[in-house]
Amino acid sequence: WWIMSKTVALNPICKDKEGLTSLLLGDREVPFVDALAADEAALLGAYGSKWPLTTVLDIGGPAVKPSFTSDEEAPPIPCHVHAGQVVNGKCQGCGKLEAYFFPPLDVPPYNLKLSGVHSRFGIRGDVKPAQVLDALTKFGIDDSIYALQPIYELGPWQNWTIRPKVIHSPGPWLTFEIQTPQDDFNLLAWQLGRTLDGAALTDTKASQQMGGFGTEEELFRETIDWDLNVDPSFAQKWRRDALVLEAGEWGRRIQIF
């Protein structure tokens, strides 16, 4: 779901006007972009050019078995990276900055008590660049790149910030995602536990992984900030718990990022 969004989503399977939301005025819907065209200052004040893209993600599906372990898990969003728009084999501009908030789910009417849910962010410190490069060449053939990522267990009230050029595979927990208003991406792997072959492999690799790059070496060099990904203090720097600003009988006001 998209919330107060004026940014078109460039998903692998595009839908008409995906990412654009509407305002309900009485009994009619007005596209948010049309309302902004009429009076952006009244709606967004001085923040129009920096208005974020906000989504609610319901990630998951039937459990799958990765190729590198006997343990099954609910699939994450496929491993990907945001490094900017690719022009002539080079990333232009800054990639998309993202932040995630994982709300509590053990509340009515959901009453879900999840455990063992995790995300993969960055690259393990013991991994070498050659291993990642090799995994990039196996897009759709295997899911080996997921085994090169550290695993972080998710829980309620957690927040994570994902910098541009950090590879990530967000896990299956209901997620509020705040992003800079753009939609650039390169998939670095296909879905966990699944493979492609034939024309599906060729076409998906060209459009979703390579996306303007001629070789996996170019993809690696342009889209992955190695130091950010292997930083041993990654979680300490980019993970936060929600901060309660004030509370009362009416509830709580929290800061999530």
Short mmCIF file of C-alpha atoms in Angstrom, two decimals:
data_model
loop_
_atom_site.label_atom_id
_atom_site.label_comp_id
_atom_site.label_asym_id
_atom_site.label_seq_id
_atom_site.Cartn_x
_atom_site.Cartn_y
_atom_site.Cartn_z
CA TRP A 1 0.00 0.00 0.00
CA TRP A 2 1.19 3.53 -0.81
CA ILE A 3 0.56 6.43 1.56
CA MET A 4 0.36 10.04 0.31
CA SER A 5 2.62 9.11 -2.59
CA LYS A 6 3.40 11.10 -5.73
CA THR A 7 6.14 8.76 -7.00
CA VAL A 8 5.54 6.16 -9.70
CA ALA A 9 6.75 2.70 -8.65
CA LEU A 10 9.00 0.94 -11.18
CA ASN A 11 8.33 -2.64 -10.15
CA PRO A 12 9.36 -5.66 -12.24
CA ILE A 13 5.69 -6.12 -13.20
CA CYS A 14 4.34 -2.60 -13.58
CA LYS A 15 0.70 -1.70 -12.99
CA ASP A 16 -0.98 1.44 -14.24
CA LYS A 17 -0.32 4.36 -11.86
CA GLU A 18 1.30 2.08 -9.29
CA GLY A 19 2.73 4.12 -6.43
CA LEU A 20 0.36 7.07 -6.99
CA THR A 21 -2.31 7.57 -4.35
CA SER A 22 -5.54 9.56 -4.21
CA LEU A 23 -7.33 11.79 -1.73
CA LEU A 24 -10.96 11.05 -0.87
CA LEU A 25 -12.97 14.26 -1.04
CA GLY A 26 -16.57 13.57 -0.19
CA ASP A 27 -17.68 10.83 -2.56
CA ARG A 28 -14.93 11.28 -5.15
CA GLU A 29 -11.27 10.46 -5.42
CA VAL A 30 -8.73 13.07 -6.51
CA PRO A 31 -5.26 11.90 -7.55
CA PHE A 32 -2.70 13.23 -5.09
CA VAL A 33 -0.59 14.59 -7.95
CA ASP A 34 -3.60 16.58 -9.21
CA ALA A 35 -4.17 18.05 -5.75
CA LEU A 36 -0.51 19.04 -5.60
CA ALA A 37 -0.74 20.68 -9.00
CA ALA A 38 -3.62 22.79 -7.67
CA ASP A 39 -1.93 23.90 -4.42
CA GLU A 40 1.24 22.08 -3.38
CA ALA A 41 2.21 24.74 -0.85
CA ALA A 42 -1.01 24.26 1.13
CA LEU A 43 -0.57 20.48 1.24
CA LEU A 44 3.17 20.02 1.68
CA GLY A 45 4.49 23.42 2.63
CA ALA A 46 8.23 23.74 1.96
CA TYR A 47 8.72 19.96 1.72
CA GLY A 48 7.32 19.29 -1.74
CA SER A 49 10.67 18.55 -3.38
CA LYS A 50 11.69 16.21 -0.55
CA TRP A 51 8.36 14.56 0.15
CA PRO A 52 9.15 10.89 0.90
CA LEU A 53 7.69 7.78 -0.61
CA THR A 54 5.87 5.86 2.12
CA THR A 55 4.68 2.28 1.73
CA VAL A 56 3.25 -0.49 3.89
CA LEU A 57 4.71 -3.85 2.89
CA ASP A 58 3.16 -7.22 3.67
CA ILE A 59 6.10 -9.46 2.82
CA GLY A 60 6.17 -13.24 2.84
CA GLY A 61 4.69 -16.38 1.36
CA PRO A 62 4.99 -20.16 1.70
CA ALA A 63 8.24 -21.31 3.26
CA VAL A 64 11.05 -22.21 0.87
CA LYS A 65 14.25 -24.20 1.26
CA PRO A 66 17.40 -22.27 0.31
CA SER A 67 20.10 -24.14 -1.59
CA PHE A 68 22.69 -23.57 1.15
CA THR A 69 20.81 -24.86 4.23
CA SER A 70 18.29 -27.53 5.19
CA ASP A 71 16.19 -25.01 7.14
CA GLU A 72 13.08 -23.62 5.49
CA GLU A 73 12.09 -19.98 5.84
CA ALA A 74 9.47 -17.54 4.60
CA PRO A 75 11.00 -15.75 1.62
CA PRO A 76 12.28 -12.17 1.92
CA ILE A 77 12.17 -9.53 -0.76
CA PRO A 78 14.83 -10.60 -3.30
CA CYS A 79 18.34 -9.34 -2.62
CA HIS A 80 18.77 -5.95 -4.27
CA VAL A 81 20.50 -2.59 -4.09
CA HIS A 82 19.69 1.07 -4.80
CA ALA A 83 22.61 2.88 -6.40
CA GLY A 84 21.06 5.51 -8.67
CA GLN A 85 19.92 5.58 -12.27
CA VAL A 86 22.17 3.68 -14.66
CA VAL A 87 23.29 5.71 -17.68
CA ASN A 88 25.86 4.27 -20.10
CA GLY A 89 27.06 1.76 -17.54
CA LYS A 90 27.50 4.32 -14.75
CA CYS A 91 25.26 5.12 -11.76
CA GLN A 92 24.07 8.71 -11.88
CA GLY A 93 22.97 10.62 -8.78
CA CYS A 94 22.44 9.18 -5.34
CA GLY A 95 20.65 5.88 -4.89
CA LYS A 96 17.44 5.56 -2.94
CA LEU A 97 17.72 5.87 0.84
CA GLU A 98 15.30 3.64 2.77
CA ALA A 99 14.21 3.20 6.37
CA TYR A 100 12.08 0.41 7.85
CA PHE A 101 9.84 0.35 10.89
CA PHE A 102 8.58 -3.02 12.16
CA PRO A 103 5.39 -2.47 14.21
CA PRO A 104 4.07 -4.78 16.94
CA LEU A 105 1.73 -7.45 15.60
CA ASP A 106 0.65 -9.10 18.87
CA VAL A 107 -2.29 -6.69 19.20
CA PRO A 108 -5.98 -7.01 18.26
CA PRO A 109 -7.25 -7.90 15.76
CA TYR A 110 -4.08 -9.59 14.50
CA ASN A 111 -2.67 -11.18 17.69
CA LEU A 112 0.35 -12.54 15.85
CA LYS A 113 3.36 -13.61 17.88
CA LEU A 114 6.14 -13.97 15.35
CA SER A 115 9.56 -15.37 16.13
CA GLY A 116 12.57 -16.36 14.09
CA VAL A 117 11.84 -13.71 11.45
CA HIS A 118 14.98 -12.15 10.03
CA SER A 119 16.37 -9.86 7.36
CA ARG A 120 19.69 -9.87 5.58
CA PHE A 121 21.51 -6.52 5.37
CA GLY A 122 25.01 -5.96 3.97
CA ILE A 123 27.75 -8.56 3.53
CA ARG A 124 29.41 -10.77 6.15
CA GLY A 125 32.81 -9.50 7.25
CA ASP A 126 34.59 -12.72 6.29
CA VAL A 127 33.35 -12.63 2.69
CA LYS A 128 35.71 -11.62 -0.13
CA PRO A 129 34.73 -9.46 -3.13
CA ALA A 130 35.40 -12.38 -5.48
CA GLN A 131 32.71 -14.44 -3.71
CA VAL A 132 30.10 -11.74 -4.24
CA LEU A 133 31.13 -11.30 -7.86
CA ASP A 134 30.82 -15.05 -8.42
CA ALA A 135 27.35 -15.03 -6.85
CA LEU A 136 26.28 -12.22 -9.19
CA THR A 137 27.12 -14.42 -12.18
CA LYS A 138 24.74 -17.07 -10.79
CA PHE A 139 21.63 -14.86 -10.83
CA GLY A 140 18.60 -17.13 -11.22
CA ILE A 141 20.81 -20.22 -11.24
CA ASP A 142 21.21 -20.43 -7.48
CA ASP A 143 20.61 -18.27 -4.40
CA SER A 144 24.18 -18.30 -3.08
CA ILE A 145 24.42 -14.55 -2.49
CA TYR A 146 21.96 -14.83 0.40
CA ALA A 147 24.45 -17.07 2.23
CA LEU A 148 27.01 -14.23 2.07
CA GLN A 149 24.79 -11.83 4.02
CA PRO A 150 24.59 -11.46 7.81
CA ILE A 151 21.26 -12.35 9.39
CA TYR A 152 19.48 -9.97 11.79
CA GLU A 153 16.45 -11.13 13.77
CA LEU A 154 13.49 -8.78 13.53
CA GLY A 155 11.23 -7.70 16.35
CA PRO A 156 8.51 -5.15 17.16
CA TRP A 157 9.45 -1.47 17.42
CA GLN A 158 12.70 -1.97 15.48
CA ASN A 159 13.90 0.57 12.91
CA TRP A 160 16.60 0.08 10.29
CA THR A 161 18.12 2.61 7.89
CA ILE A 162 19.49 1.23 4.62
CA ARG A 163 21.95 3.48 2.85
CA PRO A 164 22.32 3.60 -0.94
CA LYS A 165 24.61 0.85 -2.28
CA VAL A 166 23.95 -1.45 0.69
CA ILE A 167 22.62 -4.82 -0.47
CA HIS A 168 19.55 -5.95 1.41
CA SER A 169 16.88 -8.63 1.56
CA PRO A 170 14.12 -7.37 3.90
CA GLY A 171 12.36 -10.12 5.82
CA PRO A 172 8.69 -11.11 6.11
CA TRP A 173 7.41 -8.79 8.82
CA LEU A 174 4.74 -6.16 8.20
CA THR A 175 6.83 -3.10 7.36
CA PHE A 176 6.39 0.66 7.18
CA GLU A 177 8.96 1.81 4.64
CA ILE A 178 10.02 5.45 4.22
CA GLN A 179 12.09 6.20 1.12
CA THR A 180 13.49 9.09 -0.84
CA PRO A 181 11.03 9.84 -3.70
CA GLN A 182 12.61 7.79 -6.48
CA ASP A 183 12.58 4.16 -7.53
CA ASP A 184 15.96 2.93 -8.78
CA PHE A 185 17.07 -0.65 -8.16
CA ASN A 186 19.13 -3.58 -9.38
CA LEU A 187 18.25 -7.08 -8.24
CA LEU A 188 21.41 -8.91 -7.26
CA ALA A 189 19.72 -12.30 -6.90
CA TRP A 190 16.46 -13.97 -7.81
CA GLN A 191 14.02 -15.18 -5.18
CA LEU A 192 15.39 -17.18 -2.27
CA GLY A 193 15.03 -20.91 -2.88
CA ARG A 194 13.91 -20.50 -6.48
CA THR A 195 15.62 -20.64 -9.88
CA LEU A 196 14.98 -19.51 -13.43
CA ASP A 197 15.88 -21.09 -16.75
CA GLY A 198 15.60 -20.54 -20.47
CA ALA A 199 14.14 -17.27 -21.71
CA ALA A 200 12.88 -16.35 -18.22
CA LEU A 201 16.45 -16.44 -16.91
CA THR A 202 17.89 -14.50 -19.85
CA ASP A 203 15.20 -11.82 -19.87
CA THR A 204 15.00 -11.35 -16.09
CA LYS A 205 18.75 -11.15 -15.67
CA ALA A 206 19.02 -8.54 -18.43
CA SER A 207 16.16 -6.34 -17.21
CA GLN A 208 16.19 -6.75 -13.43
CA GLN A 209 19.83 -7.45 -12.56
CA MET A 210 22.08 -5.97 -15.23
CA GLY A 211 19.73 -3.06 -16.04
CA GLY A 212 22.19 -0.98 -18.07
CA PHE A 213 25.44 -2.74 -17.18
CA GLY A 214 27.45 -4.82 -19.61
CA THR A 215 29.20 -7.12 -17.14
CA GLU A 216 28.82 -8.33 -13.58
CA GLU A 217 32.13 -6.59 -12.82
CA GLU A 218 30.55 -3.25 -13.77
CA LEU A 219 27.47 -4.07 -11.71
CA PHE A 220 29.62 -4.89 -8.68
CA ARG A 221 31.84 -1.82 -9.03
CA GLU A 222 29.01 0.67 -9.56
CA THR A 223 26.30 -0.55 -7.18
CA ILE A 224 28.03 -1.93 -4.07
CA ASP A 225 29.82 0.20 -1.50
CA TRP A 226 32.08 -2.46 -0.03
CA ASP A 227 33.05 -0.62 3.15
CA LEU A 228 29.44 0.16 4.05
CA ASN A 229 28.37 -3.44 3.47
CA VAL A 230 31.08 -5.13 5.55
CA ASP A 231 31.19 -2.55 8.35
CA PRO A 232 31.45 -4.54 11.62
CA SER A 233 29.42 -1.80 13.35
CA PHE A 234 26.62 -1.94 10.77
CA ALA A 235 23.86 -2.85 13.23
CA GLN A 236 25.10 -0.42 15.87
CA LYS A 237 24.99 2.45 13.36
CA TRP A 238 21.81 1.68 11.44
CA ARG A 239 19.47 -0.11 13.85
CA ARG A 240 17.33 1.80 16.35
CA ASP A 241 14.42 1.07 18.65
CA ALA A 242 11.40 3.35 18.53
CA LEU A 243 11.70 6.23 21.00
CA VAL A 244 8.69 7.18 23.14
CA LEU A 245 8.37 10.97 23.07
CA GLU A 246 5.29 11.24 25.30
CA ALA A 247 2.63 8.94 26.69
CA GLY A 248 -0.69 9.13 28.50
CA GLU A 249 -4.11 7.53 28.75
CA TRP A 250 -4.61 8.52 25.12
CA GLY A 251 -1.69 6.36 24.01
CA ARG A 252 1.90 7.08 22.97
CA ARG A 253 3.67 9.34 20.49
CA ILE A 254 6.84 7.74 19.18
CA GLN A 255 9.78 8.64 17.00
CA ILE A 256 10.57 5.80 14.62
CA PHE A 257 13.62 7.13 12.77
#
